[in-house]
Amino acid sequence: LAFTADPVFNDGGRVPPPDREPACPQGKHYTKEFRRCSVCPAGFYCRGDDSALSRIPAIACSLGQVAVQEGTVECQACPIGTTPNANRTVCDACSEGRHTSEPGSPFCSLCTPGKYWTLVRAPPGDRPLMGAGETDVSQCEACARGNYSEEFGKTECKQCGKGQSTQGAGSASASACVCPEDKYLPEVTSNETACADCPEGMACEIGSDMRHYNAENVTASTGPFPRLLPRFWSPVQEPLNVYK
C-alpha cells in the first residue's frame, strides 16, 4: 500500500499515535509530549520497549549507582570511597572523615577508631564515573604501629608516648601503647613520661607498667610490671629498690 500524501489519523493530525509508532530501542524511551523515542537522560537507564503497546519509561538509577552519559542501558555502581551525587550522574568522594568500603554504597560512614581518613588516587578505571577533574576517593587507613585513634571520623592518629609503641597497626586506644621488652613505664606524671630501662635484678616483659602494680595485693595486679629475678628482693612499698 502506497500513500500519495502523509496519512491523516483519527485526531486529525499527521503524527502517528503512540500505538502506531515503533518500539523504542535500548538506550531510549518514548516521550508522549514529542511522540517519539528520546535518548535516555543521564541519571536514568532505558531498557527499551517490549513492543509499541508496552512502553517502558526511563528509570532512575538505584541508590549507590549512576548513569554518567545519556543513552545508558544499565547504571554502574559507584567505586569504593564515593557515593552518587543528588542527580545520580557522577560519583563524588566521601566528605572528610567518611568512607565507603564497598562499591555501590548509598551513603558514607565515619571511619572507625583505629583508623584515620585520607584521600587516595582513584584507579584509572573508576575515574570516568567521577566528576570532571576529580581523581581522588576517600579512604580509611589503619593507624601505623606506634599510633592510635580512639574516636570516629578522625583525620589523623595520635602518637604513643616517648619510647612506647603498639604491637601492631590499627590500635584504637591509648592503652595499646606499651613499652618494649626490657623497658618499663614508671609512675606516670605527665604525657611526657617515657619508658625507662628495666632495673638491675628485674625482668620487664612487653607492656611492663608500674600502674599495674598493686602493693596491697601483688597477685591482684592488672597487667605486666617489672618482676624480680631469682636471688633478688625489694620492699613491697618500694618495689624498684632492688637488693641482692
mmCIF file of N, CA and C in Angstrom, residues 122-244:
data_model
loop_
_atom_site.group_PDB
_atom_site.id
_atom_site.type_symbol
_atom_site.label_atom_id
_atom_site.label_comp_id
_atom_site.label_asym_id
_atom_site.label_seq_id
_atom_site.Cartn_x
_atom_site.Cartn_y
_atom_site.Cartn_z
ATOM 1 N N ALA A 122 42.195 7.603 42.765
ATOM 2 C CA ALA A 122 41.267 6.568 42.292
ATOM 3 C C ALA A 122 41.918 5.744 41.187
ATOM 4 N N PRO A 123 41.624 4.443 41.118
ATOM 5 C CA PRO A 123 42.124 3.638 39.995
ATOM 6 C C PRO A 123 41.649 4.236 38.673
ATOM 7 N N PRO A 124 42.460 4.167 37.623
ATOM 8 C CA PRO A 124 42.068 4.763 36.334
ATOM 9 C C PRO A 124 40.711 4.302 35.830
ATOM 10 N N GLY A 125 40.368 3.037 36.078
ATOM 11 C CA GLY A 125 39.102 2.523 35.589
ATOM 12 C C GLY A 125 37.887 3.108 36.273
ATOM 13 N N ASP A 126 38.069 3.729 37.457
ATOM 14 C CA ASP A 126 36.940 4.306 38.198
ATOM 15 C C ASP A 126 36.716 5.780 37.869
ATOM 16 N N ARG A 127 37.711 6.443 37.313
ATOM 17 C CA ARG A 127 37.628 7.897 37.120
ATOM 18 C C ARG A 127 36.544 8.339 36.148
ATOM 19 N N PRO A 128 36.198 7.555 35.104
ATOM 20 C CA PRO A 128 35.116 8.002 34.222
ATOM 21 C C PRO A 128 33.778 8.185 34.927
ATOM 22 N N LEU A 129 33.595 7.571 36.090
ATOM 23 C CA LEU A 129 32.346 7.708 36.831
ATOM 24 C C LEU A 129 32.340 8.933 37.740
ATOM 25 N N MET A 130 33.484 9.617 37.832
ATOM 26 C CA MET A 130 33.616 10.748 38.740
ATOM 27 C C MET A 130 33.476 12.057 37.976
ATOM 28 N N GLY A 131 33.289 13.138 38.719
ATOM 29 C CA GLY A 131 33.114 14.442 38.102
ATOM 30 C C GLY A 131 34.353 14.894 37.363
ATOM 31 N N ALA A 132 34.172 15.883 36.501
ATOM 32 C CA ALA A 132 35.282 16.404 35.703
ATOM 33 C C ALA A 132 36.409 16.900 36.601
ATOM 34 N N GLY A 133 37.604 16.408 36.349
ATOM 35 C CA GLY A 133 38.773 16.834 37.113
ATOM 36 C C GLY A 133 38.947 16.129 38.438
ATOM 37 N N GLU A 134 37.982 15.314 38.856
ATOM 38 C CA GLU A 134 38.079 14.604 40.140
ATOM 39 C C GLU A 134 38.899 13.330 39.955
ATOM 40 N N THR A 135 39.895 13.152 40.809
ATOM 41 C CA THR A 135 40.768 11.981 40.691
ATOM 42 C C THR A 135 40.948 11.229 42.003
ATOM 43 N N ASP A 136 40.469 11.783 43.126
ATOM 44 C CA ASP A 136 40.712 11.175 44.441
ATOM 45 C C ASP A 136 39.434 10.623 45.056
ATOM 46 N N VAL A 137 39.599 9.549 45.843
ATOM 47 C CA VAL A 137 38.492 8.955 46.588
ATOM 48 C C VAL A 137 38.861 8.898 48.063
ATOM 49 N N SER A 138 37.849 8.820 48.910
ATOM 50 C CA SER A 138 38.081 8.748 50.359
ATOM 51 C C SER A 138 38.523 7.351 50.770
ATOM 52 N N GLN A 139 39.333 7.302 51.820
ATOM 53 C CA GLN A 139 39.778 6.009 52.336
ATOM 54 C C GLN A 139 40.071 6.123 53.820
ATOM 55 N N CYS A 140 39.754 5.071 54.559
ATOM 56 C CA CYS A 140 40.099 4.981 55.980
ATOM 57 C C CYS A 140 41.307 4.057 56.115
ATOM 58 N N GLU A 141 42.423 4.601 56.567
ATOM 59 C CA GLU A 141 43.661 3.833 56.714
ATOM 60 C C GLU A 141 43.877 3.460 58.177
ATOM 61 N N ALA A 142 44.439 2.293 58.410
ATOM 62 C CA ALA A 142 44.759 1.879 59.779
ATOM 63 C C ALA A 142 45.899 2.733 60.328
ATOM 64 N N CYS A 143 45.795 3.115 61.594
ATOM 65 C CA CYS A 143 46.888 3.845 62.237
ATOM 66 C C CYS A 143 48.153 2.987 62.206
ATOM 67 N N ALA A 144 49.265 3.606 61.903
ATOM 68 C CA ALA A 144 50.529 2.886 61.844
ATOM 69 C C ALA A 144 50.935 2.410 63.240
ATOM 70 N N ARG A 145 51.810 1.440 63.276
ATOM 71 C CA ARG A 145 52.312 0.958 64.556
ATOM 72 C C ARG A 145 52.936 2.114 65.329
ATOM 73 N N GLY A 146 52.637 2.194 66.604
ATOM 74 C CA GLY A 146 53.130 3.297 67.419
ATOM 75 C C GLY A 146 52.160 4.465 67.477
ATOM 76 N N ASN A 147 50.991 4.294 66.851
ATOM 77 C CA ASN A 147 49.966 5.336 66.833
ATOM 78 C C ASN A 147 48.608 4.722 67.150
ATOM 79 N N TYR A 148 47.637 5.570 67.499
ATOM 80 C CA TYR A 148 46.305 5.075 67.824
ATOM 81 C C TYR A 148 45.276 6.158 67.539
ATOM 82 N N SER A 149 44.019 5.763 67.423
ATOM 83 C CA SER A 149 42.906 6.696 67.237
ATOM 84 C C SER A 149 41.718 6.154 68.005
ATOM 85 N N GLU A 150 41.181 6.947 68.938
ATOM 86 C CA GLU A 150 40.120 6.474 69.828
ATOM 87 C C GLU A 150 38.717 6.935 69.408
ATOM 88 N N GLU A 151 38.627 7.793 68.377
ATOM 89 C CA GLU A 151 37.332 8.365 68.024
ATOM 90 C C GLU A 151 36.964 8.055 66.572
ATOM 91 N N PHE A 152 35.686 8.222 66.245
ATOM 92 C CA PHE A 152 35.192 8.041 64.882
ATOM 93 C C PHE A 152 35.512 9.281 64.038
ATOM 94 N N GLY A 153 35.793 9.058 62.762
ATOM 95 C CA GLY A 153 35.924 10.149 61.809
ATOM 96 C C GLY A 153 37.152 11.012 61.963
ATOM 97 N N LYS A 154 38.208 10.503 62.551
ATOM 98 C CA LYS A 154 39.424 11.305 62.748
ATOM 99 C C LYS A 154 40.244 11.370 61.452
ATOM 100 N N THR A 155 40.949 12.478 61.280
ATOM 101 C CA THR A 155 41.782 12.664 60.093
ATOM 102 C C THR A 155 43.261 12.380 60.364
ATOM 103 N N GLU A 156 43.596 12.098 61.616
ATOM 104 C CA GLU A 156 44.974 11.726 61.951
ATOM 105 C C GLU A 156 44.977 10.894 63.221
ATOM 106 N N CYS A 157 46.054 10.158 63.408
ATOM 107 C CA CYS A 157 46.197 9.322 64.603
ATOM 108 C C CYS A 157 47.112 10.010 65.604
ATOM 109 N N LYS A 158 46.976 9.659 66.857
ATOM 110 C CA LYS A 158 47.842 10.194 67.906
ATOM 111 C C LYS A 158 49.044 9.271 68.091
ATOM 112 N N GLN A 159 50.170 9.867 68.428
ATOM 113 C CA GLN A 159 51.396 9.097 68.608
ATOM 114 C C GLN A 159 51.524 8.653 70.062
ATOM 115 N N CYS A 160 52.003 7.438 70.248
ATOM 116 C CA CYS A 160 52.247 6.932 71.607
ATOM 117 C C CYS A 160 53.297 7.790 72.312
ATOM 118 N N GLY A 161 53.334 7.662 73.640
ATOM 119 C CA GLY A 161 54.306 8.400 74.420
ATOM 120 C C GLY A 161 55.737 7.986 74.122
ATOM 121 N N LYS A 162 56.685 8.719 74.688
ATOM 122 C CA LYS A 162 58.104 8.504 74.414
ATOM 123 C C LYS A 162 58.518 7.060 74.669
ATOM 124 N N GLY A 163 59.117 6.449 73.671
ATOM 125 C CA GLY A 163 59.619 5.094 73.809
ATOM 126 C C GLY A 163 58.562 4.016 73.723
ATOM 127 N N GLN A 164 57.282 4.399 73.681
ATOM 128 C CA GLN A 164 56.210 3.406 73.634
ATOM 129 C C GLN A 164 55.801 3.101 72.191
ATOM 130 N N SER A 165 55.197 1.961 72.005
ATOM 131 C CA SER A 165 54.702 1.574 70.694
ATOM 132 C C SER A 165 53.511 0.644 70.875
ATOM 133 N N THR A 166 52.842 0.345 69.793
ATOM 134 C CA THR A 166 51.774 -0.649 69.803
ATOM 135 C C THR A 166 52.317 -1.938 69.210
ATOM 136 N N GLN A 167 51.634 -3.023 69.439
ATOM 137 C CA GLN A 167 52.133 -4.302 68.939
ATOM 138 C C GLN A 167 51.714 -4.567 67.499
ATOM 139 N N GLY A 168 51.004 -3.623 66.910
ATOM 140 C CA GLY A 168 50.602 -3.758 65.510
ATOM 141 C C GLY A 168 49.920 -2.489 65.049
ATOM 142 N N ALA A 169 49.448 -2.494 63.804
ATOM 143 C CA ALA A 169 48.747 -1.343 63.251
ATOM 144 C C ALA A 169 47.271 -1.388 63.644
ATOM 145 N N GLY A 170 46.598 -0.234 63.539
ATOM 146 C CA GLY A 170 45.157 -0.180 63.767
ATOM 147 C C GLY A 170 44.738 -0.137 65.221
ATOM 148 N N SER A 171 45.555 0.388 66.098
ATOM 149 C CA SER A 171 45.200 0.434 67.521
ATOM 150 C C SER A 171 44.153 1.513 67.782
ATOM 151 N N ALA A 172 43.157 1.177 68.611
ATOM 152 C CA ALA A 172 42.024 2.064 68.840
ATOM 153 C C ALA A 172 41.995 2.638 70.254
ATOM 154 N N SER A 173 43.081 2.501 71.007
ATOM 155 C CA SER A 173 43.091 3.001 72.380
ATOM 156 C C SER A 173 44.508 3.339 72.807
ATOM 157 N N ALA A 174 44.610 4.360 73.654
ATOM 158 C CA ALA A 174 45.913 4.727 74.199
ATOM 159 C C ALA A 174 46.489 3.599 75.045
ATOM 160 N N SER A 175 45.623 2.737 75.558
ATOM 161 C CA SER A 175 46.100 1.623 76.376
ATOM 162 C C SER A 175 46.884 0.609 75.559
ATOM 163 N N ALA A 176 46.781 0.704 74.220
ATOM 164 C CA ALA A 176 47.547 -0.200 73.360
ATOM 165 C C ALA A 176 49.009 0.209 73.262
ATOM 166 N N CYS A 177 49.328 1.419 73.736
ATOM 167 C CA CYS A 177 50.709 1.899 73.720
ATOM 168 C C CYS A 177 51.452 1.315 74.928
ATOM 169 N N VAL A 178 52.497 0.572 74.663
ATOM 170 C CA VAL A 178 53.236 -0.106 75.737
ATOM 171 C C VAL A 178 54.736 0.043 75.516
ATOM 172 N N CYS A 179 55.477 -0.214 76.576
ATOM 173 C CA CYS A 179 56.933 -0.205 76.486
ATOM 174 C C CYS A 179 57.428 -1.539 75.922
ATOM 175 N N PRO A 180 58.542 -1.528 75.196
ATOM 176 C CA PRO A 180 59.066 -2.778 74.643
ATOM 177 C C PRO A 180 59.707 -3.642 75.732
ATOM 178 N N GLU A 181 60.149 -4.823 75.364
ATOM 179 C CA GLU A 181 60.821 -5.719 76.295
ATOM 180 C C GLU A 181 62.073 -5.055 76.859
ATOM 181 N N ASP A 182 62.351 -5.336 78.133
ATOM 182 C CA ASP A 182 63.499 -4.781 78.860
ATOM 183 C C ASP A 182 63.340 -3.292 79.167
ATOM 184 N N LYS A 183 62.126 -2.762 78.990
ATOM 185 C CA LYS A 183 61.801 -1.393 79.386
ATOM 186 C C LYS A 183 60.527 -1.447 80.234
ATOM 187 N N TYR A 184 60.255 -0.379 80.980
ATOM 188 C CA TYR A 184 59.010 -0.304 81.730
ATOM 189 C C TYR A 184 58.583 1.154 81.820
ATOM 190 N N LEU A 185 57.292 1.340 82.095
ATOM 191 C CA LEU A 185 56.769 2.700 82.261
ATOM 192 C C LEU A 185 56.686 3.010 83.737
ATOM 193 N N PRO A 186 57.421 4.042 84.193
ATOM 194 C CA PRO A 186 57.342 4.419 85.614
ATOM 195 C C PRO A 186 55.965 4.984 85.941
ATOM 196 N N GLU A 187 55.780 5.369 87.205
ATOM 197 C CA GLU A 187 54.532 6.038 87.569
ATOM 198 C C GLU A 187 54.373 7.261 86.665
ATOM 199 N N VAL A 188 53.225 7.353 85.988
ATOM 200 C CA VAL A 188 53.017 8.417 85.015
ATOM 201 C C VAL A 188 52.743 9.739 85.729
ATOM 202 N N THR A 189 53.538 10.737 85.397
ATOM 203 C CA THR A 189 53.349 12.070 85.984
ATOM 204 C C THR A 189 52.863 13.082 84.951
ATOM 205 N N SER A 190 53.057 12.761 83.668
ATOM 206 C CA SER A 190 52.584 13.640 82.590
ATOM 207 C C SER A 190 52.570 12.846 81.298
ATOM 208 N N ASN A 191 52.101 13.496 80.224
ATOM 209 C CA ASN A 191 52.094 12.848 78.914
ATOM 210 C C ASN A 191 53.500 12.634 78.380
ATOM 211 N N GLU A 192 54.473 13.291 79.025
ATOM 212 C CA GLU A 192 55.866 13.172 78.582
ATOM 213 C C GLU A 192 56.601 12.030 79.274
ATOM 214 N N THR A 193 55.938 11.327 80.192
ATOM 215 C CA THR A 193 56.593 10.214 80.884
ATOM 216 C C THR A 193 57.040 9.171 79.869
ATOM 217 N N ALA A 194 58.325 8.824 79.905
ATOM 218 C CA ALA A 194 58.898 7.925 78.903
ATOM 219 C C ALA A 194 59.229 6.573 79.513
ATOM 220 N N CYS A 195 59.398 5.585 78.645
ATOM 221 C CA CYS A 195 59.830 4.262 79.102
ATOM 222 C C CYS A 195 61.236 4.356 79.682
ATOM 223 N N ALA A 196 61.490 3.577 80.710
ATOM 224 C CA ALA A 196 62.802 3.567 81.365
ATOM 225 C C ALA A 196 63.412 2.177 81.275
ATOM 226 N N ASP A 197 64.734 2.115 81.446
ATOM 227 C CA ASP A 197 65.420 0.817 81.433
ATOM 228 C C ASP A 197 64.961 -0.024 82.620
ATOM 229 N N CYS A 198 64.836 -1.309 82.370
ATOM 230 C CA CYS A 198 64.438 -2.219 83.436
ATOM 231 C C CYS A 198 65.504 -2.209 84.535
ATOM 232 N N PRO A 199 65.117 -2.069 85.800
ATOM 233 C CA PRO A 199 66.103 -2.034 86.882
ATOM 234 C C PRO A 199 66.940 -3.323 86.931
ATOM 235 N N GLU A 200 68.168 -3.196 87.356
ATOM 236 C CA GLU A 200 69.028 -4.373 87.503
ATOM 237 C C GLU A 200 68.410 -5.325 88.525
ATOM 238 N N GLY A 201 68.419 -6.603 88.193
ATOM 239 C CA GLY A 201 67.831 -7.600 89.076
ATOM 240 C C GLY A 201 66.355 -7.846 88.819
ATOM 241 N N MET A 202 65.831 -7.236 87.749
ATOM 242 C CA MET A 202 64.418 -7.421 87.420
ATOM 243 C C MET A 202 64.278 -7.782 85.939
ATOM 244 N N ALA A 203 63.165 -8.375 85.604
ATOM 245 C CA ALA A 203 62.841 -8.693 84.215
ATOM 246 C C ALA A 203 61.594 -7.900 83.830
ATOM 247 N N CYS A 204 61.613 -7.305 82.635
ATOM 248 C CA CYS A 204 60.493 -6.497 82.163
ATOM 249 C C CYS A 204 60.008 -7.048 80.817
ATOM 250 N N GLU A 205 58.825 -7.639 80.825
ATOM 251 C CA GLU A 205 58.258 -8.118 79.562
ATOM 252 C C GLU A 205 57.585 -6.954 78.833
ATOM 253 N N ILE A 206 57.178 -7.192 77.593
ATOM 254 C CA ILE A 206 56.500 -6.155 76.819
ATOM 255 C C ILE A 206 55.269 -5.650 77.580
ATOM 256 N N GLY A 207 55.150 -4.325 77.663
ATOM 257 C CA GLY A 207 53.993 -3.736 78.326
ATOM 258 C C GLY A 207 54.143 -3.564 79.822
ATOM 259 N N SER A 208 55.345 -3.771 80.343
ATOM 260 C CA SER A 208 55.545 -3.589 81.789
ATOM 261 C C SER A 208 55.255 -2.143 82.175
ATOM 262 N N ASP A 209 54.464 -1.990 83.230
ATOM 263 C CA ASP A 209 53.958 -0.667 83.595
ATOM 264 C C ASP A 209 53.707 -0.661 85.096
ATOM 265 N N MET A 210 54.288 0.307 85.795
ATOM 266 C CA MET A 210 54.135 0.358 87.245
ATOM 267 C C MET A 210 52.706 0.708 87.669
ATOM 268 N N ARG A 211 51.891 1.171 86.734
ATOM 269 C CA ARG A 211 50.485 1.411 87.080
ATOM 270 C C ARG A 211 49.743 0.099 87.298
ATOM 271 N N HIS A 212 50.325 -0.987 86.809
ATOM 272 C CA HIS A 212 49.700 -2.298 87.005
ATOM 273 C C HIS A 212 49.987 -2.877 88.393
ATOM 274 N N TYR A 213 51.005 -2.339 89.057
ATOM 275 C CA TYR A 213 51.468 -2.926 90.320
ATOM 276 C C TYR A 213 50.502 -2.580 91.460
ATOM 277 N N ASN A 214 50.136 -3.587 92.204
ATOM 278 C CA ASN A 214 49.254 -3.416 93.351
ATOM 279 C C ASN A 214 50.020 -3.806 94.607
ATOM 280 N N ALA A 215 50.497 -2.788 95.337
ATOM 281 C CA ALA A 215 51.324 -3.052 96.518
ATOM 282 C C ALA A 215 50.538 -3.769 97.611
ATOM 283 N N GLU A 216 49.225 -3.549 97.661
ATOM 284 C CA GLU A 216 48.425 -4.170 98.701
ATOM 285 C C GLU A 216 48.222 -5.661 98.438
ATOM 286 N N ASN A 217 48.196 -6.033 97.171
ATOM 287 C CA ASN A 217 47.983 -7.438 96.800
ATOM 288 C C ASN A 217 48.591 -7.663 95.421
ATOM 289 N N VAL A 218 49.843 -8.093 95.413
ATOM 290 C CA VAL A 218 50.577 -8.227 94.159
ATOM 291 C C VAL A 218 49.861 -9.179 93.205
ATOM 292 N N THR A 219 49.225 -10.200 93.734
ATOM 293 C CA THR A 219 48.552 -11.171 92.865
ATOM 294 C C THR A 219 47.333 -10.562 92.171
ATOM 295 N N ALA A 220 46.878 -9.406 92.658
ATOM 296 C CA ALA A 220 45.725 -8.740 92.049
ATOM 297 C C ALA A 220 46.145 -7.675 91.045
ATOM 298 N N SER A 221 47.426 -7.620 90.728
ATOM 299 C CA SER A 221 47.921 -6.638 89.760
ATOM 300 C C SER A 221 47.237 -6.854 88.409
ATOM 301 N N THR A 222 47.029 -5.767 87.681
ATOM 302 C CA THR A 222 46.189 -5.802 86.486
ATOM 303 C C THR A 222 46.933 -6.041 85.175
ATOM 304 N N GLY A 223 48.231 -6.198 85.227
ATOM 305 C CA GLY A 223 48.980 -6.411 83.988
ATOM 306 C C GLY A 223 50.459 -6.557 84.289
ATOM 307 N N PRO A 224 51.293 -6.681 83.249
ATOM 308 C CA PRO A 224 52.731 -6.882 83.484
ATOM 309 C C PRO A 224 53.389 -5.676 84.135
ATOM 310 N N PHE A 225 54.343 -5.954 84.984
ATOM 311 C CA PHE A 225 55.166 -4.915 85.618
ATOM 312 C C PHE A 225 56.528 -5.542 85.911
ATOM 313 N N PRO A 226 57.552 -4.731 86.240
ATOM 314 C CA PRO A 226 58.881 -5.299 86.495
ATOM 315 C C PRO A 226 58.843 -6.373 87.590
ATOM 316 N N ARG A 227 59.450 -7.528 87.298
ATOM 317 C CA ARG A 227 59.453 -8.660 88.234
ATOM 318 C C ARG A 227 60.879 -8.956 88.680
ATOM 319 N N LEU A 228 60.992 -9.363 89.947
ATOM 320 C CA LEU A 228 62.304 -9.693 90.494
ATOM 321 C C LEU A 228 62.846 -10.971 89.876
ATOM 322 N N LEU A 229 64.145 -10.972 89.595
ATOM 323 C CA LEU A 229 64.820 -12.187 89.160
ATOM 324 C C LEU A 229 65.173 -13.025 90.392
ATOM 325 N N PRO A 230 65.450 -14.300 90.199
ATOM 326 C CA PRO A 230 65.840 -15.142 91.335
ATOM 327 C C PRO A 230 67.024 -14.548 92.109
ATOM 328 N N ARG A 231 66.991 -14.671 93.432
ATOM 329 C CA ARG A 231 68.047 -14.253 94.346
ATOM 330 C C ARG A 231 68.100 -12.739 94.533
ATOM 331 N N PHE A 232 67.060 -12.023 94.050
ATOM 332 C CA PHE A 232 66.954 -10.580 94.293
ATOM 333 C C PHE A 232 65.674 -10.329 95.085
ATOM 334 N N TRP A 233 65.651 -9.206 95.826
ATOM 335 C CA TRP A 233 64.465 -8.878 96.587
ATOM 336 C C TRP A 233 64.310 -7.351 96.649
ATOM 337 N N SER A 234 63.097 -6.925 96.992
ATOM 338 C CA SER A 234 62.836 -5.494 97.145
ATOM 339 C C SER A 234 61.681 -5.323 98.115
ATOM 340 N N PRO A 235 61.609 -4.172 98.812
ATOM 341 C CA PRO A 235 60.479 -3.917 99.721
ATOM 342 C C PRO A 235 59.174 -3.807 98.924
ATOM 343 N N VAL A 236 58.076 -4.280 99.503
ATOM 344 C CA VAL A 236 56.788 -4.226 98.834
ATOM 345 C C VAL A 236 56.396 -2.797 98.478
ATOM 346 N N GLN A 237 56.652 -1.868 99.368
ATOM 347 C CA GLN A 237 56.265 -0.481 99.126
ATOM 348 C C GLN A 237 57.251 0.266 98.232
ATOM 349 N N GLU A 238 58.411 -0.288 98.004
ATOM 350 C CA GLU A 238 59.415 0.316 97.108
ATOM 351 C C GLU A 238 59.931 -0.771 96.171
ATOM 352 N N PRO A 239 59.114 -1.269 95.291
ATOM 353 C CA PRO A 239 59.435 -2.453 94.512
ATOM 354 C C PRO A 239 60.611 -2.291 93.543
ATOM 355 N N LEU A 240 60.979 -1.045 93.232
ATOM 356 C CA LEU A 240 62.065 -0.828 92.276
ATOM 357 C C LEU A 240 63.424 -0.657 92.963
ATOM 358 N N ASN A 241 63.446 -0.648 94.286
ATOM 359 C CA ASN A 241 64.706 -0.614 95.030
ATOM 360 C C ASN A 241 65.135 -2.076 95.255
ATOM 361 N N VAL A 242 65.996 -2.552 94.379
ATOM 362 C CA VAL A 242 66.316 -3.971 94.331
ATOM 363 C C VAL A 242 67.630 -4.242 95.092
ATOM 364 N N TYR A 243 67.586 -5.337 95.884
ATOM 365 C CA TYR A 243 68.779 -5.741 96.637
ATOM 366 C C TYR A 243 69.057 -7.216 96.327
ATOM 367 N N LYS A 244 70.325 -7.574 96.525
ATOM 368 C CA LYS A 244 70.723 -8.963 96.276
ATOM 369 C C LYS A 244 71.130 -9.614 97.595
#
